[in-house]
mmCIF file of C-alpha atoms and ligand atoms in Angstrom:
data_model
loop_
_atom_site.group_PDB
_atom_site.id
_atom_site.type_symbol
_atom_site.label_atom_id
_atom_site.label_comp_id
_atom_site.label_asym_id
_atom_site.label_seq_id
_atom_site.Cartn_x
_atom_site.Cartn_y
_atom_site.Cartn_z
ATOM 1 C CA MET A 138 -3.072 7.715 5.290
ATOM 2 C CA LYS A 139 -2.428 4.142 5.646
ATOM 3 C CA LEU A 140 -1.132 3.056 9.025
ATOM 4 C CA HIS A 141 1.377 0.323 9.761
ATOM 5 C CA GLU A 142 0.022 -2.746 11.452
ATOM 6 C CA TYR A 143 1.579 -1.807 14.754
ATOM 7 C CA GLN A 144 0.256 1.702 14.638
ATOM 8 C CA ALA A 145 -3.273 0.415 13.780
ATOM 9 C CA LYS A 146 -3.074 -1.924 16.666
ATOM 10 C CA GLU A 147 -2.183 0.811 19.078
ATOM 11 C CA VAL A 148 -5.421 2.634 18.000
ATOM 12 C CA PHE A 149 -7.275 -0.750 18.315
ATOM 13 C CA ALA A 150 -6.094 -1.189 21.828
ATOM 14 C CA ARG A 151 -7.382 2.280 22.834
ATOM 15 C CA TYR A 152 -10.788 1.134 21.683
ATOM 16 C CA GLY A 153 -10.685 -2.070 23.626
ATOM 17 C CA ILE A 154 -10.167 -4.284 20.735
ATOM 18 C CA PRO A 155 -7.983 -7.257 21.784
ATOM 19 C CA VAL A 156 -4.574 -7.454 20.235
ATOM 20 C CA GLN A 157 -1.508 -9.556 20.981
ATOM 21 C CA ARG A 158 1.271 -8.084 23.221
ATOM 22 C CA GLY A 159 3.972 -6.995 20.959
ATOM 23 C CA VAL A 160 7.086 -4.722 20.523
ATOM 24 C CA VAL A 161 8.479 -2.902 17.366
ATOM 25 C CA ILE A 162 12.141 -3.440 16.635
ATOM 26 C CA SER A 163 14.544 -2.405 13.955
ATOM 27 C CA ARG A 164 17.630 -4.608 14.717
ATOM 28 C CA PRO A 165 17.793 -8.395 15.134
ATOM 29 C CA ASP A 166 19.708 -8.139 18.456
ATOM 30 C CA GLU A 167 16.798 -6.218 20.018
ATOM 31 C CA VAL A 168 15.144 -9.603 20.209
ATOM 32 C CA ASP A 169 17.194 -10.502 23.160
ATOM 33 C CA ARG A 170 15.678 -7.724 25.299
ATOM 34 C CA LEU A 171 12.128 -8.484 24.663
ATOM 35 C CA ASP A 172 9.936 -9.357 27.605
ATOM 36 C CA LEU A 173 7.470 -11.595 25.631
ATOM 37 C CA ARG A 174 6.081 -15.038 25.984
ATOM 38 C CA TYR A 175 7.249 -17.543 23.367
ATOM 39 C CA PRO A 176 6.338 -18.589 20.701
ATOM 40 C CA VAL A 177 6.310 -15.179 19.098
ATOM 41 C CA VAL A 178 5.439 -14.036 15.550
ATOM 42 C CA VAL A 179 7.869 -11.766 13.670
ATOM 43 C CA LYS A 180 6.028 -9.493 11.235
ATOM 44 C CA ALA A 181 7.425 -7.203 8.601
ATOM 45 C CA GLN A 182 5.930 -3.720 8.965
ATOM 46 C CA VAL A 183 5.346 -2.591 5.486
ATOM 47 C CA LEU A 184 2.272 -0.796 4.032
ATOM 48 C CA VAL A 185 1.462 -3.576 1.576
ATOM 49 C CA GLY A 186 -0.757 -6.652 2.170
ATOM 50 C CA GLY A 187 0.092 -10.399 1.622
ATOM 51 C CA ARG A 188 3.223 -10.051 3.779
ATOM 52 C CA GLY A 189 2.572 -13.682 4.950
ATOM 53 C CA LYS A 190 2.794 -15.122 1.446
ATOM 54 C CA ALA A 191 5.850 -12.945 0.616
ATOM 55 C CA GLY A 192 7.700 -14.501 3.558
ATOM 56 C CA GLY A 193 7.440 -11.399 5.767
ATOM 57 C CA ILE A 194 5.715 -13.176 8.660
ATOM 58 C CA LYS A 195 7.332 -16.083 10.572
ATOM 59 C CA LEU A 196 6.611 -17.860 13.935
ATOM 60 C CA ALA A 197 9.472 -18.416 16.225
ATOM 61 C CA ALA A 198 9.588 -20.835 19.215
ATOM 62 C CA ASN A 199 12.534 -19.239 20.927
ATOM 63 C CA PRO A 200 14.768 -16.075 20.932
ATOM 64 C CA GLY A 201 17.360 -17.754 18.680
ATOM 65 C CA GLU A 202 14.796 -18.535 16.031
ATOM 66 C CA ALA A 203 13.172 -15.032 16.436
ATOM 67 C CA ARG A 204 16.677 -13.509 15.823
ATOM 68 C CA ARG A 205 17.271 -15.508 12.844
ATOM 69 C CA HIS A 206 13.852 -14.552 11.338
ATOM 70 C CA ALA A 207 14.441 -10.919 12.197
ATOM 71 C CA GLN A 208 17.761 -11.080 10.444
ATOM 72 C CA ALA A 209 16.119 -12.607 7.346
ATOM 73 C CA ILE A 210 13.028 -10.260 7.236
ATOM 74 C CA LEU A 211 14.736 -6.990 7.953
ATOM 75 C CA GLY A 212 16.127 -5.558 4.751
ATOM 76 C CA MET A 213 13.817 -7.843 2.701
ATOM 77 C CA SER A 214 11.929 -6.093 -0.092
ATOM 78 C CA ILE A 215 8.179 -6.842 -0.142
ATOM 79 C CA LYS A 216 6.432 -5.627 -3.205
ATOM 80 C CA GLY A 217 9.049 -3.020 -3.664
ATOM 81 C CA GLU A 218 8.884 -1.797 -0.033
ATOM 82 C CA ARG A 219 12.066 -2.280 2.162
ATOM 83 C CA VAL A 220 11.453 -3.668 5.587
ATOM 84 C CA THR A 221 13.085 -1.478 8.198
ATOM 85 C CA ARG A 222 10.946 -2.481 11.190
ATOM 86 C CA LEU A 223 9.339 -5.615 12.703
ATOM 87 C CA LEU A 224 6.544 -6.185 15.045
ATOM 88 C CA VAL A 225 7.332 -9.003 17.365
ATOM 89 C CA ALA A 226 4.201 -10.271 19.058
ATOM 90 C CA GLU A 227 3.215 -13.105 21.333
ATOM 91 C CA ALA A 228 1.911 -15.647 18.905
ATOM 92 C CA ALA A 229 -1.802 -16.394 18.938
ATOM 93 C CA LYS A 230 -2.803 -20.118 18.886
ATOM 94 C CA ILE A 231 -5.163 -19.817 16.135
ATOM 95 C CA GLU A 232 -8.211 -22.037 16.031
ATOM 96 C CA LYS A 233 -10.203 -20.257 13.355
ATOM 97 C CA GLU A 234 -9.888 -17.245 11.274
ATOM 98 C CA TYR A 235 -12.637 -14.654 10.483
ATOM 99 C CA TYR A 236 -12.797 -11.445 8.616
ATOM 100 C CA LEU A 237 -14.294 -8.164 9.780
ATOM 101 C CA ALA A 238 -14.176 -4.621 8.399
ATOM 102 C CA PHE A 239 -15.926 -1.350 8.244
ATOM 103 C CA THR A 240 -15.469 0.593 5.090
ATOM 104 C CA LEU A 241 -16.943 3.357 3.208
ATOM 105 C CA ASP A 242 -19.542 2.477 0.575
ATOM 106 C CA ARG A 243 -19.418 5.528 -1.527
ATOM 107 C CA ALA A 244 -22.236 4.581 -3.788
ATOM 108 C CA ALA A 245 -24.567 4.092 -0.851
ATOM 109 C CA ARG A 246 -22.927 7.072 1.084
ATOM 110 C CA ARG A 247 -22.792 4.876 4.137
ATOM 111 C CA MET A 248 -20.432 2.879 6.112
ATOM 112 C CA VAL A 249 -20.678 -0.931 5.500
ATOM 113 C CA ALA A 250 -19.754 -3.642 7.822
ATOM 114 C CA ILE A 251 -18.222 -6.745 6.102
ATOM 115 C CA ALA A 252 -17.795 -10.055 7.806
ATOM 116 C CA SER A 253 -16.875 -13.551 6.702
ATOM 117 C CA ALA A 254 -15.972 -16.895 8.258
ATOM 118 C CA ALA A 255 -13.411 -17.211 5.388
ATOM 119 C CA GLY A 256 -10.754 -15.107 7.197
ATOM 120 C CA GLY A 257 -7.083 -15.018 6.725
ATOM 121 C CA ILE A 258 -7.229 -14.940 3.020
ATOM 122 C CA ASP A 259 -7.606 -12.307 0.361
ATOM 123 C CA ILE A 260 -11.245 -11.060 0.863
ATOM 124 C CA GLU A 261 -11.490 -9.854 -2.786
ATOM 125 C CA GLU A 262 -10.833 -13.545 -3.710
ATOM 126 C CA VAL A 263 -13.533 -14.697 -1.346
ATOM 127 C CA ALA A 264 -15.866 -12.082 -2.739
ATOM 128 C CA ARG A 265 -15.250 -13.364 -6.277
ATOM 129 C CA ALA A 266 -15.281 -17.114 -5.760
ATOM 130 C CA THR A 267 -17.720 -17.623 -2.884
ATOM 131 C CA PRO A 268 -19.725 -14.476 -2.405
ATOM 132 C CA GLU A 269 -22.163 -16.324 -0.217
ATOM 133 C CA ARG A 270 -19.517 -16.552 2.445
ATOM 134 C CA ILE A 271 -19.622 -12.759 2.953
ATOM 135 C CA ALA A 272 -22.095 -11.058 5.157
ATOM 136 C CA LYS A 273 -22.720 -7.323 4.993
ATOM 137 C CA HIS A 274 -24.605 -4.692 6.918
ATOM 138 C CA SER A 275 -25.097 -1.204 5.454
ATOM 139 C CA VAL A 276 -25.024 1.189 8.405
ATOM 140 C CA ASP A 277 -27.848 3.707 8.582
ATOM 141 C CA PRO A 278 -25.983 6.897 9.827
ATOM 142 C CA SER A 279 -29.014 8.174 11.727
ATOM 143 C CA LEU A 280 -29.150 4.797 13.671
ATOM 144 C CA GLY A 281 -25.575 3.855 13.896
ATOM 145 C CA PHE A 282 -24.343 0.306 14.246
ATOM 146 C CA LEU A 283 -26.568 -1.074 17.058
ATOM 147 C CA PRO A 284 -25.914 -4.177 19.184
ATOM 148 C CA PHE A 285 -28.472 -6.290 17.366
ATOM 149 C CA HIS A 286 -26.958 -5.356 14.012
ATOM 150 C CA ALA A 287 -23.661 -6.676 15.365
ATOM 151 C CA ARG A 288 -25.265 -9.866 16.611
ATOM 152 C CA GLU A 289 -26.985 -10.428 13.218
ATOM 153 C CA LEU A 290 -23.748 -9.998 11.453
ATOM 154 C CA GLY A 291 -22.009 -12.387 13.667
ATOM 155 C CA ALA A 292 -24.743 -15.039 13.447
ATOM 156 C CA ALA A 293 -24.601 -14.600 9.691
ATOM 157 C CA ILE A 294 -21.038 -15.860 9.725
ATOM 158 C CA GLY A 295 -21.877 -18.775 11.993
ATOM 159 C CA LEU A 296 -20.815 -17.309 15.408
ATOM 160 C CA ARG A 297 -22.821 -18.642 18.458
ATOM 161 C CA GLY A 298 -22.760 -18.256 22.129
ATOM 162 C CA ASP A 299 -19.818 -16.529 23.854
ATOM 163 C CA HIS A 300 -17.982 -16.046 20.552
ATOM 164 C CA LEU A 301 -21.013 -14.278 19.232
ATOM 165 C CA THR A 302 -21.224 -12.002 22.304
ATOM 166 C CA ALA A 303 -17.555 -11.204 22.094
ATOM 167 C CA PHE A 304 -17.816 -10.534 18.333
ATOM 168 C CA ALA A 305 -20.782 -8.045 18.767
ATOM 169 C CA ALA A 306 -18.806 -6.108 21.429
ATOM 170 C CA LEU A 307 -15.650 -6.191 19.230
ATOM 171 C CA ALA A 308 -17.623 -5.123 16.094
ATOM 172 C CA ALA A 309 -19.256 -2.212 18.011
ATOM 173 C CA SER A 310 -15.835 -1.063 19.093
ATOM 174 C CA LEU A 311 -14.507 -1.217 15.610
ATOM 175 C CA TYR A 312 -17.441 0.897 14.298
ATOM 176 C CA ARG A 313 -16.926 3.491 17.026
ATOM 177 C CA LEU A 314 -13.256 3.570 16.104
ATOM 178 C CA THR A 315 -14.018 4.031 12.390
ATOM 179 C CA VAL A 316 -16.427 6.923 13.060
ATOM 180 C CA GLN A 317 -14.359 8.672 15.774
ATOM 181 C CA GLU A 318 -11.078 8.375 14.011
ATOM 182 C CA GLU A 319 -12.626 9.060 10.606
ATOM 183 C CA ALA A 320 -11.173 6.035 8.881
ATOM 184 C CA GLU A 321 -11.942 5.012 5.289
ATOM 185 C CA LEU A 322 -11.144 1.356 6.186
ATOM 186 C CA ALA A 323 -10.772 -0.487 9.426
ATOM 187 C CA GLU A 324 -10.032 -4.060 8.682
ATOM 188 C CA ILE A 325 -9.316 -7.135 10.778
ATOM 189 C CA ASN A 326 -7.994 -10.085 8.733
ATOM 190 C CA PRO A 327 -7.692 -12.499 10.265
ATOM 191 C CA LEU A 328 -9.964 -11.884 13.349
ATOM 192 C CA ALA A 329 -8.919 -15.145 15.046
ATOM 193 C CA VAL A 330 -10.354 -17.316 17.718
ATOM 194 C CA ALA A 331 -7.320 -18.175 19.852
ATOM 195 C CA ASP A 332 -7.418 -19.869 23.254
ATOM 196 C CA GLY A 333 -11.225 -19.547 22.991
ATOM 197 C CA LYS A 334 -11.050 -15.737 22.622
ATOM 198 C CA LEU A 335 -11.306 -13.313 19.736
ATOM 199 C CA VAL A 336 -8.163 -11.541 18.949
ATOM 200 C CA ALA A 337 -7.195 -9.082 16.014
ATOM 201 C CA VAL A 338 -4.176 -10.822 14.666
ATOM 202 C CA ASP A 339 -3.835 -8.338 11.788
ATOM 203 C CA ALA A 340 -4.963 -4.703 11.692
ATOM 204 C CA LYS A 341 -5.336 -2.451 8.689
ATOM 205 C CA LEU A 342 -6.370 1.233 9.097
ATOM 206 C CA ILE A 343 -6.708 3.844 6.411
ATOM 207 C CA LEU A 344 -7.516 7.185 7.771
ATOM 208 C CA ASP A 345 -9.259 10.011 5.772
ATOM 209 C CA ASP A 346 -6.666 12.632 5.060
ATOM 210 C CA SER A 347 -9.340 15.220 4.538
ATOM 211 C CA ALA A 348 -10.141 14.957 8.296
ATOM 212 C CA ALA A 349 -6.574 15.169 9.386
ATOM 213 C CA PHE A 350 -7.003 18.696 10.920
ATOM 214 C CA ARG A 351 -9.514 17.352 13.411
ATOM 215 C CA HIS A 352 -7.098 14.771 14.608
ATOM 216 C CA LYS A 353 -3.853 16.350 15.830
ATOM 217 C CA ASP A 354 -2.932 13.122 17.629
ATOM 218 C CA ARG A 355 -2.606 10.935 14.554
ATOM 219 C CA PRO A 356 0.564 9.237 14.167
ATOM 220 C CA THR A 357 2.822 11.233 11.881
ATOM 221 C CA ASN A 358 3.652 8.084 10.106
ATOM 222 C CA GLU A 359 3.744 8.582 6.306
ATOM 223 C CA GLU A 360 7.492 8.389 6.318
ATOM 224 C CA MET A 361 8.348 8.891 2.734
ATOM 225 C CA THR A 362 10.327 6.355 0.895
ATOM 226 C CA ASP A 363 13.967 7.442 0.193
ATOM 227 C CA LEU A 364 12.927 8.026 -3.394
ATOM 228 C CA GLU A 365 9.872 10.158 -2.484
ATOM 229 C CA ARG A 366 12.136 12.177 -0.261
ATOM 230 C CA ALA A 367 14.685 12.654 -3.037
ATOM 231 C CA ALA A 368 11.940 13.710 -5.400
ATOM 232 C CA ARG A 369 10.528 16.157 -3.042
ATOM 233 C CA GLU A 370 13.970 17.781 -2.440
ATOM 234 C CA ALA A 371 14.364 18.047 -6.198
ATOM 235 C CA GLY A 372 10.995 19.719 -6.321
ATOM 236 C CA LEU A 373 9.419 16.863 -8.322
ATOM 237 C CA SER A 374 6.168 15.129 -7.404
ATOM 238 C CA TYR A 375 6.685 11.472 -7.385
ATOM 239 C CA VAL A 376 4.413 8.578 -6.500
ATOM 240 C CA GLU A 377 5.337 4.900 -6.160
ATOM 241 C CA LEU A 378 3.180 2.122 -7.571
ATOM 242 C CA ASP A 379 4.040 -1.571 -7.847
ATOM 243 C CA GLY A 380 4.368 -2.363 -11.674
ATOM 244 C CA ASP A 381 7.486 -2.525 -13.783
ATOM 245 C CA LEU A 382 7.184 0.548 -16.120
ATOM 246 C CA ALA A 383 8.642 3.955 -14.873
ATOM 247 C CA VAL A 384 6.563 6.904 -16.224
ATOM 248 C CA ILE A 385 7.633 10.583 -16.525
ATOM 249 C CA GLY A 386 5.338 13.213 -17.914
ATOM 250 C CA ASN A 387 4.979 16.959 -17.654
ATOM 251 C CA GLY A 388 1.872 18.231 -16.002
ATOM 252 C CA ALA A 389 -0.477 16.356 -13.608
ATOM 253 C CA GLY A 390 -3.191 15.955 -16.191
ATOM 254 C CA LEU A 391 -0.868 14.573 -18.836
ATOM 255 C CA VAL A 392 0.608 12.175 -16.357
ATOM 256 C CA MET A 393 -2.747 10.911 -15.236
ATOM 257 C CA SER A 394 -3.772 10.276 -18.813
ATOM 258 C CA THR A 395 -0.500 8.655 -19.437
ATOM 259 C CA LEU A 396 -1.118 6.114 -16.652
ATOM 260 C CA ASP A 397 -4.495 5.407 -18.256
ATOM 261 C CA VAL A 398 -3.004 4.756 -21.691
ATOM 262 C CA VAL A 399 -0.361 2.527 -20.195
ATOM 263 C CA ALA A 400 -3.080 0.530 -18.363
ATOM 264 C CA HIS A 401 -5.211 0.473 -21.602
ATOM 265 C CA PHE A 402 -2.364 -1.425 -23.333
ATOM 266 C CA GLY A 403 -1.827 -3.736 -20.362
ATOM 267 C CA GLY A 404 1.072 -2.073 -18.766
ATOM 268 C CA ARG A 405 1.782 -1.777 -15.080
ATOM 269 C CA PRO A 406 3.433 1.604 -13.992
ATOM 270 C CA ALA A 407 6.094 1.141 -11.304
ATOM 271 C CA ASN A 408 5.887 4.724 -10.327
ATOM 272 C CA PHE A 409 5.203 8.094 -11.887
ATOM 273 C CA LEU A 410 6.828 11.445 -11.831
ATOM 274 C CA ASP A 411 5.585 14.804 -13.013
ATOM 275 C CA VAL A 412 8.407 17.120 -14.054
ATOM 276 C CA GLY A 413 5.976 19.965 -14.079
ATOM 277 C CA GLY A 414 5.743 22.873 -16.506
ATOM 278 C CA GLY A 415 8.999 24.544 -17.570
ATOM 279 C CA ALA A 416 11.112 21.474 -16.702
ATOM 280 C CA THR A 417 14.831 22.085 -17.455
ATOM 281 C CA THR A 418 17.523 19.659 -18.546
ATOM 282 C CA GLU A 419 18.527 19.419 -14.895
ATOM 283 C CA ASN A 420 15.008 18.556 -13.656
ATOM 284 C CA MET A 421 14.710 15.961 -16.351
ATOM 285 C CA THR A 422 18.051 14.438 -15.417
ATOM 286 C CA ALA A 423 16.996 14.235 -11.694
ATOM 287 C CA ALA A 424 13.626 12.780 -12.724
ATOM 288 C CA MET A 425 15.111 9.900 -14.659
ATOM 289 C CA GLU A 426 17.576 9.286 -11.934
ATOM 290 C CA ILE A 427 14.651 8.940 -9.278
ATOM 291 C CA VAL A 428 12.287 6.830 -11.254
ATOM 292 C CA LEU A 429 14.986 4.428 -12.356
ATOM 293 C CA ARG A 430 16.346 3.877 -8.846
ATOM 294 C CA LYS A 431 13.062 1.934 -7.921
ATOM 295 C CA PRO A 432 13.907 -1.790 -8.009
ATOM 296 C CA GLY A 433 11.983 -3.800 -10.567
ATOM 297 C CA VAL A 434 11.798 -1.048 -13.254
ATOM 298 C CA ARG A 435 12.214 -2.824 -16.596
ATOM 299 C CA ALA A 436 11.375 0.145 -18.993
ATOM 300 C CA LEU A 437 10.829 3.880 -18.997
ATOM 301 C CA PHE A 438 8.114 5.813 -20.749
ATOM 302 C CA ILE A 439 8.700 9.605 -21.121
ATOM 303 C CA ASN A 440 5.612 11.460 -22.227
ATOM 304 C CA ILE A 441 6.354 15.157 -22.956
ATOM 305 C CA PHE A 442 3.936 17.739 -24.292
ATOM 306 C CA GLY A 443 6.152 20.639 -24.886
ATOM 307 C CA GLY A 444 4.671 24.043 -23.959
ATOM 308 C CA ILE A 445 6.809 26.176 -21.593
ATOM 309 C CA THR A 446 8.819 22.944 -21.402
ATOM 310 C CA ARG A 447 11.074 22.779 -24.331
ATOM 311 C CA CYS A 448 11.534 19.379 -26.125
ATOM 312 C CA ASP A 449 15.167 20.074 -26.890
ATOM 313 C CA ASP A 450 15.990 20.579 -23.100
ATOM 314 C CA ILE A 451 14.185 17.211 -22.338
ATOM 315 C CA ALA A 452 16.046 15.507 -25.238
ATOM 316 C CA ARG A 453 19.338 16.751 -24.033
ATOM 317 C CA ALA A 454 18.851 15.231 -20.624
ATOM 318 C CA ILE A 455 17.852 11.890 -22.121
ATOM 319 C CA ALA A 456 20.762 11.829 -24.707
ATOM 320 C CA ALA A 457 23.286 12.846 -22.289
ATOM 321 C CA ARG A 458 22.717 9.916 -19.972
ATOM 322 C CA PRO A 459 20.734 7.213 -21.692
ATOM 323 C CA PRO A 460 18.660 5.208 -19.148
ATOM 324 C CA ARG A 461 19.862 1.884 -17.881
ATOM 325 C CA VAL A 462 16.525 0.242 -19.332
ATOM 326 C CA PRO A 463 14.854 0.475 -22.672
ATOM 327 C CA VAL A 464 12.986 3.694 -23.149
ATOM 328 C CA ALA A 465 9.939 4.828 -25.139
ATOM 329 C CA VAL A 466 9.650 8.656 -25.688
ATOM 330 C CA ARG A 467 6.691 10.664 -26.841
ATOM 331 C CA LEU A 468 7.873 14.163 -27.654
ATOM 332 C CA THR A 469 5.672 16.963 -29.197
ATOM 333 C CA GLY A 470 5.300 20.750 -28.955
ATOM 334 C CA THR A 471 7.934 23.479 -28.461
ATOM 335 C CA ASN A 472 11.236 22.726 -30.255
ATOM 336 C CA GLU A 473 10.141 19.252 -31.015
ATOM 337 C CA GLU A 474 12.186 19.097 -34.329
ATOM 338 C CA GLU A 475 15.301 19.843 -32.466
ATOM 339 C CA GLY A 476 14.491 17.501 -29.668
ATOM 340 C CA ARG A 477 13.826 14.709 -32.003
ATOM 341 C CA ARG A 478 17.256 15.424 -33.733
ATOM 342 C CA ILE A 479 19.095 15.246 -30.493
ATOM 343 C CA LEU A 480 17.443 11.884 -29.621
ATOM 344 C CA GLU A 481 18.095 10.419 -33.072
ATOM 345 C CA GLY A 482 21.729 11.214 -32.372
ATOM 346 C CA ALA A 483 21.453 8.952 -29.318
ATOM 347 C CA ALA A 484 19.649 6.302 -31.394
ATOM 348 C CA ILE A 485 16.360 6.954 -29.574
ATOM 349 C CA HIS A 486 13.266 7.328 -31.627
ATOM 350 C CA ALA A 487 10.717 9.763 -30.433
ATOM 351 C CA PHE A 488 7.003 9.093 -31.045
ATOM 352 C CA ILE A 489 4.524 11.871 -31.770
ATOM 353 C CA GLY A 490 1.338 10.047 -30.511
ATOM 354 C CA PRO A 491 0.889 9.027 -26.986
ATOM 355 C CA GLU A 492 -0.859 5.678 -27.941
ATOM 356 C CA GLU A 493 1.960 4.373 -30.113
ATOM 357 C CA ALA A 494 4.590 5.507 -27.599
ATOM 358 C CA ALA A 495 2.635 3.812 -24.704
ATOM 359 C CA GLN A 496 2.234 0.716 -26.744
ATOM 360 C CA GLU A 497 5.983 0.600 -27.340
ATOM 361 C CA ALA A 498 6.687 1.233 -23.620
ATOM 362 C CA VAL A 499 4.431 -1.645 -22.607
ATOM 363 C CA ARG A 500 6.133 -3.843 -25.189
ATOM 364 C CA LEU A 501 9.576 -2.915 -23.864
ATOM 365 C CA ALA A 502 8.605 -3.690 -20.211
ATOM 366 C CA ARG A 503 7.283 -7.006 -21.375
ATOM 367 C CA GLY A 504 10.170 -7.883 -23.624
ATOM 368 C CA ALA A 505 12.711 -7.067 -21.027
ATOM 369 C CA ARG A 506 10.873 -9.368 -18.656
ATOM 370 C CA SER A 507 11.234 -12.472 -20.708
HETATM 371 P P1 GDP B 806 -0.729 -10.404 5.932
HETATM 372 O O1 GDP B 806 -0.240 -11.616 5.233
HETATM 373 O O2 GDP B 806 0.049 -9.173 5.540
HETATM 374 O O3 GDP B 806 -2.194 -10.196 5.808
HETATM 375 O O4 GDP B 806 -0.430 -10.560 7.548
HETATM 376 P P2 GDP B 806 -1.204 -11.303 8.692
HETATM 377 O O5 GDP B 806 -0.928 -10.584 9.917
HETATM 378 O O6 GDP B 806 -2.784 -11.347 8.242
HETATM 379 O O7 GDP B 806 -0.592 -12.762 8.799
HETATM 380 C C1 GDP B 806 -0.778 -13.715 7.753
HETATM 381 C C2 GDP B 806 -1.046 -15.056 8.275
HETATM 382 O O8 GDP B 806 0.043 -15.469 9.202
HETATM 383 C C3 GDP B 806 -2.326 -15.140 9.083
HETATM 384 O O9 GDP B 806 -3.518 -15.323 8.325
HETATM 385 C C4 GDP B 806 -2.051 -16.258 9.966
HETATM 386 O O10 GDP B 806 -2.301 -17.428 9.397
HETATM 387 C C5 GDP B 806 -0.499 -16.192 10.217
HETATM 388 N N1 GDP B 806 -0.196 -15.552 11.555
HETATM 389 C C6 GDP B 806 -0.002 -14.237 11.777
HETATM 390 N N2 GDP B 806 0.120 -14.037 13.066
HETATM 391 C C7 GDP B 806 0.050 -15.267 13.773
HETATM 392 C C8 GDP B 806 0.096 -15.733 15.073
HETATM 393 O O11 GDP B 806 0.153 -14.951 16.021
HETATM 394 N N3 GDP B 806 -0.116 -17.049 15.234
HETATM 395 C C9 GDP B 806 -0.256 -17.913 14.244
HETATM 396 N N4 GDP B 806 -0.527 -19.233 14.535
HETATM 397 N N5 GDP B 806 -0.403 -17.538 12.904
HETATM 398 C C10 GDP B 806 -0.224 -16.261 12.643
HETATM 399 MN MN1 MN B 807 -3.809 -9.965 7.028
#
């Protein structure tokens, strides 16, 4: 489970990691009631990265400016996620940005500490372009992350003196947090030097869901998106991604392989929905309605392997209410002849092979784009 920045910072604060004072709001007029020192930073609380670049983070020198930014950012859609809450925090006077994270190195079966003096930017990009600017320490679980490990790591990214001492204490706290909270990732980007002190300006925390039963006090975040809730109510399993091709299939395995085939042909799924075995015309109608409600969907790929699910039922749903975007259908199995006939009646061609259908779907998503 991924936490929002403000939730992650609450956890950070419990572990003594310095964060800015801040308040979460959901309406612009709440700005007036805040007891914060200006300038402040107004930050969209969405579970995607790169909020700054997307215009979801703004500095404000006074309440009027903060209100205007709040007005602009609330309701904004960042990578498909609508902003309903803002963190308003006392702005840090940033002198330098570092990067620090603990994450699971699955291959090594250990936690690894990652640090860099190139903070505030996409760490994957740093790793690609200038790998020498990244320092790592693989944590031996029988030793833990010891004070001298923390100092070595800090020294490796150029920290000296008081900053190095503060970094070592902070890194030790972040390690303790990672282990005790059973996090898969605890990331601070940027970890800033501001007014001569280190402060976690951003916070990202992904908690291990398999350990949830040991942590009854975890935030019950994971608010579903409206679409995810609608899907659950309709008894459909639905997952949001950030591409432009909506995907419907029947059966978890088929849906997974559908995503692979789409990716193979260079497509980017916007979401995917499993209508399950024995899907009816009604299920299929609800499924199309849900996947197409996601903004940014440019084509729809329906991949049905009829078993208990009857191809004619599926086809009836598609033909009755043709989607608002171009659609590629792969239909095979039980009653496929009739299904095909129904679709032909609606001028929709149904493919037999998943590859050709996927290729067509990817082409449609691209074509609709230009
Ligand atoms: P992200 O874009 O989603 O990673 O959000 P961040 O919280 O990392 O903010 C992005 C960038 O905005 C940071 O790297 C900073 O450059 C800037 N920023 C965020 N908070 C502050 C702040 O309190 N003061 C200043 N001066 N800049 C900030
Ligand atoms: Mn960040």
